[in-house]
Coordinates of C-alpha atoms in Angstrom, one line a residue:
X1 CA -61.2 143.2 -36.4
X2 CA -59.5 142.6 -39.7
X3 CA -60.7 144.6 -42.8
X4 CA -62.7 142.6 -45.4
X5 CA -60.6 142.1 -48.5
X6 CA -61.8 144.1 -51.5
X7 CA -62.2 141.0 -53.7
X8 CA -64.7 139.5 -51.2
X9 CA -66.9 142.6 -51.1
X10 CA -70.2 142.5 -52.9
X11 CA -70.8 145.0 -55.8
X12 CA -73.4 146.9 -53.7
X13 CA -70.8 147.3 -50.9
X14 CA -68.2 148.6 -53.4
X15 CA -70.7 151.0 -54.8
X16 CA -71.6 152.3 -51.3
X17 CA -67.9 152.8 -50.5
X18 CA -67.3 154.6 -53.7
X19 CA -70.3 156.8 -53.2
X20 CA -69.1 157.6 -49.7
X21 CA -65.6 158.4 -50.9
X22 CA -67.0 160.6 -53.7
X23 CA -69.3 162.5 -51.3
X24 CA -66.3 163.1 -48.9
X25 CA -64.2 164.4 -51.8
X26 CA -67.0 166.7 -53.0
X27 CA -67.6 168.0 -49.5
X28 CA -63.8 168.6 -49.0
X29 CA -63.3 170.4 -52.2
X30 CA -66.5 172.4 -51.8
X31 CA -65.3 173.6 -48.4
X32 CA -61.9 174.5 -49.9
X33 CA -63.5 176.3 -52.8
X34 CA -65.7 178.3 -50.5
X35 CA -62.7 179.3 -48.4
X36 CA -60.8 180.3 -51.6
X37 CA -63.7 182.5 -52.8
X38 CA -64.0 184.1 -49.4
X39 CA -60.3 185.0 -49.4
X40 CA -60.1 186.2 -53.0
X41 CA -63.4 188.1 -53.1
X42 CA -62.1 191.2 -51.3
X43 CA -59.2 191.6 -53.7
X44 CA -61.5 191.1 -56.7
X45 CA -63.9 193.7 -55.3
X46 CA -61.0 196.1 -54.7
X47 CA -59.8 195.8 -58.3
X48 CA -63.3 196.1 -59.7
X49 CA -64.0 199.3 -57.7
X50 CA -60.6 200.8 -58.6
X51 CA -61.4 200.8 -62.3
X52 CA -64.8 202.5 -61.9
X53 CA -65.6 206.2 -62.0
X54 CA -67.1 207.7 -58.8
X55 CA -70.4 208.2 -60.6
X56 CA -70.5 204.5 -61.6
X57 CA -69.7 203.4 -58.0
X58 CA -72.4 205.7 -56.6
X59 CA -75.2 204.9 -59.1
X60 CA -74.8 201.2 -59.4
X61 CA -74.5 198.1 -57.3
X62 CA -71.0 197.6 -55.8
X63 CA -70.9 194.2 -57.5
X64 CA -71.7 195.5 -60.9
X65 CA -68.9 195.2 -63.5
X66 CA -67.3 198.5 -64.5
X67 CA -68.7 199.8 -67.8
X68 CA -66.4 201.0 -69.1
X69 CA -63.3 200.3 -67.1
X70 CA -61.1 203.3 -66.5
X71 CA -57.7 203.9 -65.0
X72 CA -58.3 207.5 -64.0
X73 CA -58.1 206.6 -60.3
X74 CA -54.6 205.3 -60.8
X75 CA -53.7 208.4 -62.8
X76 CA -55.0 210.6 -60.1
X77 CA -53.1 208.8 -57.4
X78 CA -49.8 209.4 -59.1
X79 CA -50.6 213.0 -60.1
X80 CA -49.5 216.1 -58.3
X81 CA -52.5 216.2 -55.9
X82 CA -51.9 212.9 -54.2
X83 CA -48.3 211.9 -55.4
X84 CA -48.6 208.3 -54.2
X85 CA -45.0 207.6 -55.3
X86 CA -43.8 209.1 -52.0
X87 CA -45.8 206.7 -49.7
X88 CA -44.7 203.7 -51.8
X89 CA -41.1 204.8 -51.6
X90 CA -41.2 205.4 -47.9
X91 CA -42.9 202.1 -47.3
X92 CA -40.4 200.2 -49.4
X93 CA -37.5 201.7 -47.5
X94 CA -39.1 201.1 -44.1
X95 CA -39.8 197.4 -45.0
X96 CA -36.3 196.9 -46.4
X97 CA -34.6 198.2 -43.3
X98 CA -36.9 196.3 -40.9
X99 CA -36.7 193.0 -42.8
X100 CA -32.9 193.1 -42.9
X101 CA -32.6 194.2 -39.2
X102 CA -35.2 191.7 -37.9
X103 CA -34.0 188.8 -39.9
X104 CA -30.3 189.3 -39.0
X105 CA -30.8 189.8 -35.3
X106 CA -33.5 187.1 -35.1
X107 CA -31.1 184.5 -36.7
X108 CA -28.3 185.5 -34.3
X109 CA -30.5 185.4 -31.2
X110 CA -32.2 182.2 -32.2
X111 CA -28.9 180.5 -32.8
X112 CA -27.6 181.6 -29.4
X113 CA -30.7 180.3 -27.6
X114 CA -30.6 177.0 -29.5
X115 CA -27.0 176.0 -29.8
X116 CA -24.8 178.1 -27.4
X117 CA -24.5 177.4 -23.7
X118 CA -24.4 180.4 -21.3
X119 CA -25.8 181.1 -17.8
X120 CA -29.5 181.8 -17.6
X121 CA -30.1 181.0 -21.3
X122 CA -33.5 179.4 -20.9
X123 CA -34.7 181.9 -18.3
X124 CA -33.8 184.8 -20.5
X125 CA -35.4 183.2 -23.5
X126 CA -38.8 182.5 -21.8
X127 CA -38.9 186.0 -20.2
X128 CA -38.3 187.5 -23.7
X129 CA -40.9 185.2 -25.3
X130 CA -43.4 186.2 -22.6
X131 CA -43.5 189.7 -24.1
X132 CA -45.7 188.2 -26.8
X133 CA -48.5 188.3 -24.3
X134 CA -48.3 192.1 -24.2
X135 CA -50.7 193.8 -26.7
X136 CA -48.8 195.9 -29.2
X137 CA -51.1 198.9 -28.6
X138 CA -49.9 199.1 -25.0
X139 CA -46.4 199.9 -26.0
X140 CA -47.4 202.8 -28.4
X141 CA -47.4 205.5 -25.7
X142 CA -44.0 204.5 -24.1
X143 CA -42.4 204.2 -27.5
X144 CA -43.8 207.5 -28.6
X145 CA -42.5 209.2 -25.5
X146 CA -39.0 207.7 -26.0
X147 CA -38.8 208.6 -29.7
X148 CA -40.1 212.1 -29.1
X149 CA -37.6 212.7 -26.3
X150 CA -34.8 211.6 -28.7
X151 CA -36.1 214.0 -31.4
X152 CA -37.1 211.2 -33.8
X153 CA -40.7 212.3 -34.4
X154 CA -41.5 212.8 -38.1
X155 CA -38.3 211.1 -39.2
X156 CA -37.3 207.8 -40.9
X157 CA -35.4 206.7 -37.8
X158 CA -38.6 207.1 -35.7
X159 CA -40.4 204.8 -38.1
X160 CA -37.8 202.0 -38.0
X161 CA -35.7 202.1 -34.8
X162 CA -38.3 200.6 -32.4
X163 CA -38.9 197.5 -34.6
X164 CA -35.6 196.8 -36.4
X165 CA -34.4 194.2 -33.9
X166 CA -35.5 190.6 -33.5
X167 CA -39.1 189.9 -32.7
X168 CA -40.1 187.3 -30.0
X169 CA -42.2 185.4 -32.6
X170 CA -39.3 185.2 -35.1
X171 CA -36.8 184.1 -32.5
X172 CA -39.1 181.5 -31.1
X173 CA -39.8 180.1 -34.5
X174 CA -36.2 180.0 -35.6
X175 CA -35.0 178.6 -32.2
X176 CA -37.3 175.6 -32.5
X177 CA -36.0 174.8 -36.0
X178 CA -32.4 175.4 -35.1
X179 CA -32.7 173.0 -32.2
X180 CA -34.1 170.3 -34.4
X181 CA -31.1 170.5 -36.8
X182 CA -29.1 167.2 -36.6
X183 CA -26.3 167.6 -34.1
X184 CA -24.0 165.2 -36.0
X185 CA -23.6 167.8 -38.8
X186 CA -22.7 170.5 -36.4
X187 CA -20.3 168.2 -34.5
X188 CA -18.6 167.3 -37.7
X189 CA -18.1 170.9 -38.6
X190 CA -16.8 171.7 -35.2
X191 CA -14.2 168.9 -35.5
X192 CA -13.2 170.3 -38.8
X193 CA -12.4 173.6 -37.2
X194 CA -15.5 175.6 -38.1
X195 CA -16.2 178.4 -35.6
X196 CA -19.6 179.6 -34.3
X197 CA -20.3 182.1 -37.0
X198 CA -19.2 179.7 -39.8
X199 CA -21.5 176.9 -38.4
X200 CA -24.3 179.4 -38.4
X201 CA -24.0 180.9 -41.8
X202 CA -22.6 177.9 -43.8
X203 CA -24.6 175.1 -42.1
X204 CA -27.5 176.2 -40.0
X205 CA -28.9 178.9 -42.3
X206 CA -28.7 176.8 -45.6
X207 CA -30.4 173.9 -43.8
X208 CA -33.3 176.1 -42.7
X209 CA -34.0 178.0 -45.9
X210 CA -37.7 177.1 -46.1
X211 CA -38.5 178.4 -42.6
X212 CA -36.4 181.5 -43.2
X213 CA -38.4 182.2 -46.4
X214 CA -41.6 181.8 -44.5
X215 CA -40.4 184.2 -41.8
X216 CA -39.3 186.6 -44.4
X217 CA -42.7 186.7 -46.0
X218 CA -44.4 187.1 -42.6
X219 CA -42.1 190.0 -41.7
X220 CA -42.7 191.8 -45.0
X221 CA -46.4 191.4 -44.8
X222 CA -46.6 192.6 -41.1
X223 CA -44.4 195.6 -41.7
X224 CA -46.0 196.5 -45.1
X225 CA -49.4 196.6 -43.4
X226 CA -48.3 198.4 -40.3
X227 CA -50.6 201.4 -39.7
X228 CA -50.8 202.5 -36.0
X229 CA -47.2 203.3 -35.3
X230 CA -46.5 205.2 -38.6
X231 CA -49.7 207.2 -38.0
X232 CA -48.6 208.2 -34.5
X233 CA -44.9 208.9 -35.0
X234 CA -44.9 210.4 -38.5
X235 CA -48.1 212.4 -39.2
X236 CA -46.5 214.6 -41.8
X237 CA -47.4 213.7 -45.4
X238 CA -43.8 213.4 -46.5
X239 CA -43.4 210.4 -44.1
X240 CA -46.7 208.7 -44.8
X241 CA -46.4 205.0 -45.4
X242 CA -48.9 203.4 -47.9
X243 CA -51.4 202.4 -45.2
X244 CA -51.6 205.9 -43.7
X245 CA -51.7 207.6 -47.1
X246 CA -54.6 205.3 -48.2
X247 CA -56.5 206.2 -45.0
X248 CA -55.8 209.9 -45.7
X249 CA -57.6 209.7 -49.1
X250 CA -60.9 209.7 -47.2
X251 CA -62.2 213.0 -45.9
X252 CA -65.0 214.0 -43.6
X253 CA -67.3 214.8 -46.5
X254 CA -66.1 212.6 -49.3
X255 CA -65.2 208.9 -49.0
X256 CA -63.3 208.8 -52.3
X257 CA -63.9 205.0 -52.4
X258 CA -62.7 204.5 -55.9
X259 CA -59.4 206.2 -55.1
X260 CA -59.2 204.2 -51.8
X261 CA -59.7 200.9 -53.7
X262 CA -57.1 201.9 -56.3
X263 CA -54.6 202.6 -53.5
X264 CA -55.6 199.4 -51.7
X265 CA -55.0 197.4 -54.9
X266 CA -51.6 199.0 -55.3
X267 CA -50.8 198.0 -51.6
X268 CA -52.0 194.4 -52.1
X269 CA -50.4 193.7 -55.4
X270 CA -46.8 193.4 -54.1
X271 CA -47.9 191.1 -51.3
X272 CA -49.8 188.8 -53.7
X273 CA -46.8 188.6 -56.0
X274 CA -44.5 187.9 -53.0
X275 CA -46.7 185.0 -51.9
X276 CA -46.7 183.5 -55.4
X277 CA -42.9 183.7 -55.5
X278 CA -42.4 182.1 -52.1
X279 CA -45.4 179.6 -52.0
X280 CA -43.1 176.6 -52.6
X281 CA -40.8 177.6 -49.8
X282 CA -43.8 178.0 -47.5
X283 CA -45.1 174.6 -48.3
X284 CA -41.6 173.1 -47.9
X285 CA -41.3 174.7 -44.5
X286 CA -44.5 173.2 -43.3
X287 CA -43.4 169.8 -44.6
X288 CA -39.9 170.0 -43.0
X289 CA -41.4 171.1 -39.7
X290 CA -43.9 168.2 -39.8
X291 CA -41.1 165.7 -40.5
X292 CA -38.9 167.0 -37.8

């Protein structure tokens, strides 16, 4: 059935269509606004609590605005008692090593699985990807035993060695994008004499920058928020990452919630800034994936 032309519609029909469209828009934006508030509310609550004194927090509603706001919790965190500089420095170093290691090895492995021909390529790929079905917590005890036997407990190597190589998720994501790269471009480079590594770093990587930026952000966030493995392998305070150090602020008899919220705010701030920097690349990666 053909659609009735707009010119032949009655005024009442046009008003009904406009009202329906307005209602749909209001409903859509209302739903998006509710989702945004739900996502932002914990961060706002964390910041509000972090600038309250313990007495304000204990004697007023948690949603009450700080009166007056204070930075004493942040001063205490970076004082001699807690010395929060050490966890931040350890976390930054761990994340840097893991991001470089995972991105480099994931790109190489994904390119091999996507563009190179070798016996058993697809079988090896799917066996490796099947490890995504194994819960991470199941591997904690075997990894702990291996690292302890190698003498890497309470060391920087113990924190990074098990996770500095390509992850199945990253390799799967990159392989699918590498496979969708136009073969004409790679064939032309091959005819011009470009080798495997040159085609990878000068053609494949630049053409997939949006998805690489997205993967970079995912890797940083996942490693920055890692808690279980650092807690198990490096319990000494000098090797505490920021998540373990934040949890250690709570004691059996004192929650120290204003300090915890100050530490949480410090931990969240770099991730929020990173997302704001890479949001265009993330949007571009979604668009490019959809077009392909």
